[in-house]
Short mmCIF file of C-alpha atoms and ligand atoms in Angstrom, two decimals:
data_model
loop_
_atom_site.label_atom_id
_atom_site.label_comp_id
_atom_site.label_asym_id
_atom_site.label_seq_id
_atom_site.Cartn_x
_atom_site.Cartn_y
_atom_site.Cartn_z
CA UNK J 1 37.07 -0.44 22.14
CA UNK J 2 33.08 0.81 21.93
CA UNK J 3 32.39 0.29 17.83
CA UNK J 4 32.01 3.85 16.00
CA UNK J 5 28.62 5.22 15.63
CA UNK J 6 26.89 5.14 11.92
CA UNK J 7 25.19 8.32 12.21
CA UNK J 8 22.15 8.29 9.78
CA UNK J 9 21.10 11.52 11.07
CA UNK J 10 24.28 13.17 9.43
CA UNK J 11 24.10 10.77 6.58
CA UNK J 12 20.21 11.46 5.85
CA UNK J 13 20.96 14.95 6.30
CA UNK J 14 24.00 14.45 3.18
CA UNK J 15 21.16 12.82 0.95
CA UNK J 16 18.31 15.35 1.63
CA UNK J 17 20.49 18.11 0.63
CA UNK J 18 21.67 16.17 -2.50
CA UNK J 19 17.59 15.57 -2.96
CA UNK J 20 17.24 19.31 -2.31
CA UNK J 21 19.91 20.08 -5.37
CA UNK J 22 18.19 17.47 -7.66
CA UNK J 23 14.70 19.38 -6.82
CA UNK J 24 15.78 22.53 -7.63
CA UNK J 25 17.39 21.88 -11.41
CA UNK J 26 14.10 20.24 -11.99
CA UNK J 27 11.85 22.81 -10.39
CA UNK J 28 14.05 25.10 -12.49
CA UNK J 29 12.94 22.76 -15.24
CA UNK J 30 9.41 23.17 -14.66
CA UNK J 31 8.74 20.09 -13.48
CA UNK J 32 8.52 20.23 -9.07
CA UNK J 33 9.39 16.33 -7.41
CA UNK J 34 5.40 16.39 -5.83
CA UNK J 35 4.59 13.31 -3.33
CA UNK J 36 1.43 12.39 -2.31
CA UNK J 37 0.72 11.22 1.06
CA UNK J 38 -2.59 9.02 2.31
CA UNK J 39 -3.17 8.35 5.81
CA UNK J 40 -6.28 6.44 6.75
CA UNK J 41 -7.39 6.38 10.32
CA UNK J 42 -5.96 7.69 13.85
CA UNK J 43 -2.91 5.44 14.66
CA UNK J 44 -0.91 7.56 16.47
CA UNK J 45 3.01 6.49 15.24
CA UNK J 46 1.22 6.18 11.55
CA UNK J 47 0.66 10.01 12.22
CA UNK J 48 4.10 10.95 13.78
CA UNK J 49 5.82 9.25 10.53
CA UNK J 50 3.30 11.04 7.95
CA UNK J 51 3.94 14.05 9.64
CA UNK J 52 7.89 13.92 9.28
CA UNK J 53 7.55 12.74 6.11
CA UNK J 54 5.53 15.49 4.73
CA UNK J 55 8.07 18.22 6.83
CA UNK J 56 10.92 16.33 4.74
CA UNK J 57 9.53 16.88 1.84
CA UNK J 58 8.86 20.69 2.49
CA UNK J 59 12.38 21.18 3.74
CA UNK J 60 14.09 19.48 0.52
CA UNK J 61 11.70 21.81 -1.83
CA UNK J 62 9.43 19.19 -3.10
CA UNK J 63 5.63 19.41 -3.57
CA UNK J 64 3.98 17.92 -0.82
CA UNK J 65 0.11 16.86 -0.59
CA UNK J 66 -1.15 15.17 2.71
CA UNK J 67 -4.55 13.02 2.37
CA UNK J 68 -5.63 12.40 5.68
CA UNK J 69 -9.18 10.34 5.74
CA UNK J 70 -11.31 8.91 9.00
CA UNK J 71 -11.07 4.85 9.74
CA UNK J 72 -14.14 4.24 8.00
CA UNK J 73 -13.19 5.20 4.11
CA UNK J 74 -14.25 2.18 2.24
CA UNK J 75 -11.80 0.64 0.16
CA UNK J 76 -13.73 1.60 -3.27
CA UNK J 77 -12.99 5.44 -1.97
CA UNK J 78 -9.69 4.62 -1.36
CA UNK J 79 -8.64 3.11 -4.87
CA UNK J 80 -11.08 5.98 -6.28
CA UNK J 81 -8.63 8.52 -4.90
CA UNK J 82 -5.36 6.51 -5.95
CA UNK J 83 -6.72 6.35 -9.31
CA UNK J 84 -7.29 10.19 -9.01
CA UNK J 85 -3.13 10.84 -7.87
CA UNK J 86 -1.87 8.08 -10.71
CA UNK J 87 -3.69 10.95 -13.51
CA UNK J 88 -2.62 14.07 -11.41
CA UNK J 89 0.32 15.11 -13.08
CA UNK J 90 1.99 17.27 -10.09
CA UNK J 91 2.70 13.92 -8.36
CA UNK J 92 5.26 11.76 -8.93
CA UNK J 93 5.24 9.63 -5.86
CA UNK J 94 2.42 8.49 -3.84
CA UNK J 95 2.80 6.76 -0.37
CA UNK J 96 0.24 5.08 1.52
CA UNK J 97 1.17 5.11 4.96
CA UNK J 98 0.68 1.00 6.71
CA UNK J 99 -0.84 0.01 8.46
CA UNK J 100 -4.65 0.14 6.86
CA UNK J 101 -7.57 -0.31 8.76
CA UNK J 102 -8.87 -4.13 8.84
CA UNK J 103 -11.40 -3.48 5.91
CA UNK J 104 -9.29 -2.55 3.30
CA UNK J 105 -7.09 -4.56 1.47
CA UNK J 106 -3.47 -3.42 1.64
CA UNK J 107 -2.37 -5.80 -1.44
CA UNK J 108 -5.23 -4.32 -3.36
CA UNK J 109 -4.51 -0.73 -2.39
CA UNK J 110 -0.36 -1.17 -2.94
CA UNK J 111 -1.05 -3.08 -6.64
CA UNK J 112 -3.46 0.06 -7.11
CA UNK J 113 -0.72 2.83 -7.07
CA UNK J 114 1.07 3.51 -10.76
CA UNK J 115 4.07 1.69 -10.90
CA UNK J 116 6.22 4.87 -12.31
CA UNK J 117 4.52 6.29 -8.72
CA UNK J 118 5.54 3.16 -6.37
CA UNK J 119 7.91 5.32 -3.99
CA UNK J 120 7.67 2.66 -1.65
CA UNK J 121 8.80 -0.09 -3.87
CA UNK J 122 5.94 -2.31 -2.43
CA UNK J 123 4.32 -3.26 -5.37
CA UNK J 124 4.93 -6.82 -6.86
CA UNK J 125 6.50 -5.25 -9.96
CA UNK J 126 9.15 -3.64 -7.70
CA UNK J 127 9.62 -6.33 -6.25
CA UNK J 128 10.31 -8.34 -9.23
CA UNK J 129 12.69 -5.69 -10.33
CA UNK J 130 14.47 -6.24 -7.31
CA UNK J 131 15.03 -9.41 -7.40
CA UNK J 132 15.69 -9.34 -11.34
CA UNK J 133 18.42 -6.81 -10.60
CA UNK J 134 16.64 -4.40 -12.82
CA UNK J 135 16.00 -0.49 -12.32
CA UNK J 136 13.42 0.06 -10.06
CA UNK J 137 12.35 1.86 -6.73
CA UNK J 138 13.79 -0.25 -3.76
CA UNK J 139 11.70 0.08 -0.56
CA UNK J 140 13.06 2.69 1.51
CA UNK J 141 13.92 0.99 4.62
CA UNK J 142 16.64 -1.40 3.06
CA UNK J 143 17.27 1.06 0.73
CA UNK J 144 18.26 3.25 3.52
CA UNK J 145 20.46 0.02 6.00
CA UNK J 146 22.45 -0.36 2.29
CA UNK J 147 23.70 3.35 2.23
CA UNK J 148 24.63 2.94 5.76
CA UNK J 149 26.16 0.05 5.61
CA UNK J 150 28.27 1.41 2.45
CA UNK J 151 28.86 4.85 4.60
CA UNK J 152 31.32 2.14 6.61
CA UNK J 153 33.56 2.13 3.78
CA UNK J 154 33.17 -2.22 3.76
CA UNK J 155 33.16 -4.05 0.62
CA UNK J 156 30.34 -6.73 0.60
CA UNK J 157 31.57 -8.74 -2.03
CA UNK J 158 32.21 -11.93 -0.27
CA UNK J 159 31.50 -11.05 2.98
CA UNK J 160 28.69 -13.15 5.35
CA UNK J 161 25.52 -10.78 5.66
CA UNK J 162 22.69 -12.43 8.25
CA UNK J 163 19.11 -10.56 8.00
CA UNK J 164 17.37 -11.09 10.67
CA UNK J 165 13.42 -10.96 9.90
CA UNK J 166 12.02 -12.13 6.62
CA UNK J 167 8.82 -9.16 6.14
CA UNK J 168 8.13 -8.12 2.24
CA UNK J 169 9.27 -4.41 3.21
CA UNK J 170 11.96 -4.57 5.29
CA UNK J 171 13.70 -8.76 5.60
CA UNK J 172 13.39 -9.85 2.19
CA UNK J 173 14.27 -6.63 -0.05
CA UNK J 174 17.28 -6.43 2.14
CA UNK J 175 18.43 -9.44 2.07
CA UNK J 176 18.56 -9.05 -1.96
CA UNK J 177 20.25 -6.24 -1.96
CA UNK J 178 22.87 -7.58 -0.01
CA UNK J 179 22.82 -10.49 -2.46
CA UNK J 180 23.03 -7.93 -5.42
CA UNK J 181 25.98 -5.79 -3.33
CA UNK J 182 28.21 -9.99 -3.73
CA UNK J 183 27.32 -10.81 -0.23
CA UNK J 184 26.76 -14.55 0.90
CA UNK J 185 23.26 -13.71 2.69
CA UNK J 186 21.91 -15.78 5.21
CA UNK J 187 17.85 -14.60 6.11
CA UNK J 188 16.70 -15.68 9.65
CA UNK J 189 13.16 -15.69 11.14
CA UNK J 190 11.13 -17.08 13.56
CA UNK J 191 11.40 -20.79 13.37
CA UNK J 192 15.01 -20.12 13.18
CA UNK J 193 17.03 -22.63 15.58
CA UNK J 194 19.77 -21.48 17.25
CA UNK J 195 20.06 -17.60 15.90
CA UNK J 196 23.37 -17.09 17.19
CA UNK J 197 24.69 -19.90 15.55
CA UNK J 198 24.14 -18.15 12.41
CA UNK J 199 24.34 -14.13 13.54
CA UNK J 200 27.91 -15.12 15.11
CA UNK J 201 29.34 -15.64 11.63
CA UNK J 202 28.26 -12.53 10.38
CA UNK J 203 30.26 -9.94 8.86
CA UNK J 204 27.17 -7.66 8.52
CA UNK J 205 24.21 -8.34 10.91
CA UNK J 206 20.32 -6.99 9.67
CA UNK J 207 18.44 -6.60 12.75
CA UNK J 208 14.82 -6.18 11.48
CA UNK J 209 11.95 -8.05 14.24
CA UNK J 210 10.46 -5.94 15.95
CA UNK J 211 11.87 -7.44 19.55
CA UNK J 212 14.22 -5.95 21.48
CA UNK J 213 17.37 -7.52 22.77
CA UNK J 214 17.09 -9.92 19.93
CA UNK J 215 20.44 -9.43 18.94
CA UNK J 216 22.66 -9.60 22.35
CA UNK J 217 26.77 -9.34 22.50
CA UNK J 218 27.39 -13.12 22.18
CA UNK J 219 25.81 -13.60 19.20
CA UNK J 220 28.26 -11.21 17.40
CA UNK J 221 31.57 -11.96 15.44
CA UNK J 222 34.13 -9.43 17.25
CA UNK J 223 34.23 -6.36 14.44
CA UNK J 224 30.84 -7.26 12.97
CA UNK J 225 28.83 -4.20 11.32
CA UNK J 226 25.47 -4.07 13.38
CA UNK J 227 22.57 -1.94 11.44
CA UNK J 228 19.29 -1.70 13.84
CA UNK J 229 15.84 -1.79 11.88
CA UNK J 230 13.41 -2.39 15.23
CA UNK J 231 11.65 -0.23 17.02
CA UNK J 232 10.63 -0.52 20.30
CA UNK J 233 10.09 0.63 23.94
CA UNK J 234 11.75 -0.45 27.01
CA UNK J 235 10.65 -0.68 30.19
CA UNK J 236 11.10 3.45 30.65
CA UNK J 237 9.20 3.97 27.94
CA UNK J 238 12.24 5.14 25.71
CA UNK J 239 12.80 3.90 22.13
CA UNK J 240 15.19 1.11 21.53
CA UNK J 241 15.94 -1.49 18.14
CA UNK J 242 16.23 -4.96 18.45
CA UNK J 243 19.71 -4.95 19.65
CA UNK J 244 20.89 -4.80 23.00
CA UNK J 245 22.97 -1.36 22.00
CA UNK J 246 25.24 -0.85 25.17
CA UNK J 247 26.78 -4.18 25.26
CA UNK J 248 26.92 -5.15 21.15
CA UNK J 249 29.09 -2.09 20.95
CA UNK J 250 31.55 -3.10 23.12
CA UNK J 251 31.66 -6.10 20.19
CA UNK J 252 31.10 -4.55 17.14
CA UNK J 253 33.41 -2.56 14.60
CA UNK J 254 30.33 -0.41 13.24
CA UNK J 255 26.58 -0.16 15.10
CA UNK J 256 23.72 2.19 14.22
CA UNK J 257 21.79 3.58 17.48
CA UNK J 258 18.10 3.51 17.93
CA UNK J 259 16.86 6.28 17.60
CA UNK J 260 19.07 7.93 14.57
CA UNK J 261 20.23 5.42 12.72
CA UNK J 262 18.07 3.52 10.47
CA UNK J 263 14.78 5.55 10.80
CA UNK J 264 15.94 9.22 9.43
CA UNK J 265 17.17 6.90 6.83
CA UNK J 266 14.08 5.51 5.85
CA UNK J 267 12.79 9.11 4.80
CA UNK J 268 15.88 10.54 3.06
CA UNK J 269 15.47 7.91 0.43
CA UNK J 270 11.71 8.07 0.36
CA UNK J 271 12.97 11.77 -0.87
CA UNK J 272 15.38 10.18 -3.32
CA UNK J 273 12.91 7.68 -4.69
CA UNK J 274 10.58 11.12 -5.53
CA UNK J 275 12.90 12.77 -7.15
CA UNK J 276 13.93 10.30 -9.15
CA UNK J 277 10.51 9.38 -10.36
CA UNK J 278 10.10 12.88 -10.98
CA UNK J 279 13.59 12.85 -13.23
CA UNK J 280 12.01 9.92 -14.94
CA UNK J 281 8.82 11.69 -15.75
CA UNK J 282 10.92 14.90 -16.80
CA UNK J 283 12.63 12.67 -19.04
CA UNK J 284 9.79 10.87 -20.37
CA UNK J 285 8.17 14.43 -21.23
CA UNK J 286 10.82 16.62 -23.08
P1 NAP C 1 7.34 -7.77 10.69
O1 NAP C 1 6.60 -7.74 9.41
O2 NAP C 1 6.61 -8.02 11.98
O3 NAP C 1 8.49 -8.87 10.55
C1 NAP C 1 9.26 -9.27 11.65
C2 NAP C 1 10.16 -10.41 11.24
O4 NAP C 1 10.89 -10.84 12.39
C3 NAP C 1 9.38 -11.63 10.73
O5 NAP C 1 9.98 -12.11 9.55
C4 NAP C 1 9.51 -12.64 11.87
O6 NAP C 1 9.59 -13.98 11.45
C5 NAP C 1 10.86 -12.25 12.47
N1 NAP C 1 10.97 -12.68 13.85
C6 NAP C 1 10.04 -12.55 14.84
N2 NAP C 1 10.54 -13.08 15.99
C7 NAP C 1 11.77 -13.55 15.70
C8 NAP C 1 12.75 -14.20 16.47
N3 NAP C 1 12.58 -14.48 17.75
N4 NAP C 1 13.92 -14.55 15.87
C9 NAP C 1 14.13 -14.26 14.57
N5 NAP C 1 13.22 -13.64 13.79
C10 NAP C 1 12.05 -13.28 14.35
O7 NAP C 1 8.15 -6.42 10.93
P2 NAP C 1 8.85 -5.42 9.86
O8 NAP C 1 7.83 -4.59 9.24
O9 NAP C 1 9.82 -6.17 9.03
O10 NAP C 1 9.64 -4.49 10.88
C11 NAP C 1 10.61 -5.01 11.78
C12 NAP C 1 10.98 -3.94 12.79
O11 NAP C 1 11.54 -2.84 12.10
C13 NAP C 1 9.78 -3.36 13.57
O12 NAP C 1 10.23 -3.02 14.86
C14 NAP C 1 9.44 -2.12 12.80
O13 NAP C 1 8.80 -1.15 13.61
C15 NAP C 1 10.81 -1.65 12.40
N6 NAP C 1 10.83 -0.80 11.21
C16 NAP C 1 11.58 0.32 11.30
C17 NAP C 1 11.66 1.17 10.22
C18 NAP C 1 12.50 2.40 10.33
O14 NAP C 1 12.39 3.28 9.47
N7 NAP C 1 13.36 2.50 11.33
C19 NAP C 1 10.97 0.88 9.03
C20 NAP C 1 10.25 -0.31 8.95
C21 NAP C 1 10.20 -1.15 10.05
P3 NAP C 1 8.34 -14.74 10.72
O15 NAP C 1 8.36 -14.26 9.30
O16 NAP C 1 8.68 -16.17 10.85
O17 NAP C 1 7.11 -14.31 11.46
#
């Protein structure tokens, strides 16, 4: 029997209009969730993303400010203007889209950006949150693969989770979240030997490389959970993850597709991450 379809399009849809409710008491409250936005340079899928970030905000009734600067801002102009959105108090959350041009320093520019504003949850004091199991703002993508993993109804605790991909925004913050949620996690990369050995045990299976048809039907355990991070083309020119979709779900209990699945997840809690830095500020403030 084909595995059911985790729709994060319907379940991104759910959180934005809980985001929407949470904006609106707080707009009512004088305080309106604001992001800020910074795009440097022409990449063309940098663009696409910015752009449906920015609609996402407008839809779910936050504040919205788009930065959009040529290749050739210097890095000094870059932290000048982060410094400049950290003191502006009508944002809460400021995102600087990746990848940066060559010349500028993406460590520099991520450790730049007010911790109470780190959205993204890239910054190395997120990160040690994470891993510390304390409060913090998770990074968006993993954030996102938890909520639809939980939208399956499984419980973790105990259960074999194998992340695939070991990246500081997407491999490694999932991986401890599934560690946090009581799973026994198992993180794979590319001097893994013998992938399926490991992805074939695997209650829950991470997909998050950036290859596609990395993750093929007989490396998965027969009622697995599949969640699809990558994105790629194939041959037509079509999007597609890193798993060979058609013939995992023949195999698998639970799969996300490519596209709708992980990515509309990915903004919804870039819109919960806002708001809730914006609740913190309220809070801070009356
Ligand atoms: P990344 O920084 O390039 O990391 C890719 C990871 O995959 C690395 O850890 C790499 O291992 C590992 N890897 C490469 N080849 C492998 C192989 N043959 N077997 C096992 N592991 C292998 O990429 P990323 O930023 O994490 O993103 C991964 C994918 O997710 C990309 O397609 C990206 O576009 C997509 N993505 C989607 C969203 C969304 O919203 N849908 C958000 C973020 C990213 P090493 O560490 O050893 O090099």
């Amino acid at each position: 029997m084909a595995a059911q379809l985790i729709d994060g399009t319907a379940l991104s849809k759910r959180i934005r209009s809980d985001v929407a409710q949470r904006a609106a008491a707080l707009t009512g409250r004088g305080v309106r969730p604001g992001l800020a936005v910074v795009l440097v340079g022409d990449d063309p899928a940098s663009q696409v993303y910015v752009r449906n970030k920015v609609r996402a905000c407008e839809e779910a009734g936050l504040y919205s400010v788009f930065e959009k600067y040529d290749a050739d801002l210097s890095e000094a102009q870059l932290l000048a203007r982060i410094e400049a959105l950290n003191h502006d108090a009508s944002i809460h959350g400021i995102l600087v889209q990746m990848p940066l041009p060559r010349h500028i320093d993406a460590h520099k520019v991520i450790e730049a950006i007010a911790t109470t504003k780190d959205v993204d949850g890239y910054s190395a004091l997120s990160a040690g949150e994470l891993m510390a199991g304390l409060p913090g703002f998770r990074p968006c993508t993993p954030y996102g693969c938890m909520k639809l993993i939980e939208s399956t109804g499984i419980d973790l605790r105990g259960k074999h989770a194998v992340v695939i991909g070991r990246s500081n925004t997407v491999g490694k913050p999932m991986a401890l979240l599934l560690l946090q949620a009581h799973a026994t996690v198992t993180v794979c990369h590319s001097a893994t030997t013998d992938l399926g050995l490991h992805t074939r045990q695997a209650d829950v299976v991470v997909a998050a490389v950036g290859r596609r048809n990395t993750l093929r039907a007989d490396m998965v355990k027969p009622g697995a959970i599949v969640i699809d991070v990558g994105i790629n083309r194939n041959e037509e020119g079509k999007l597609c993850g890193d798993v060979d979709f058609p013939a995992v779900r023949e195999v698998a209990a639970a799969i996300t597709p490519v596209p709708g699945g992980v990515g509309p997840m990915t903004i919804a809690m870039l819109l919960v991450n806002t708001v809730e830095a914006a609740e913190r500020s309220a809070a801070v403030t009356v």
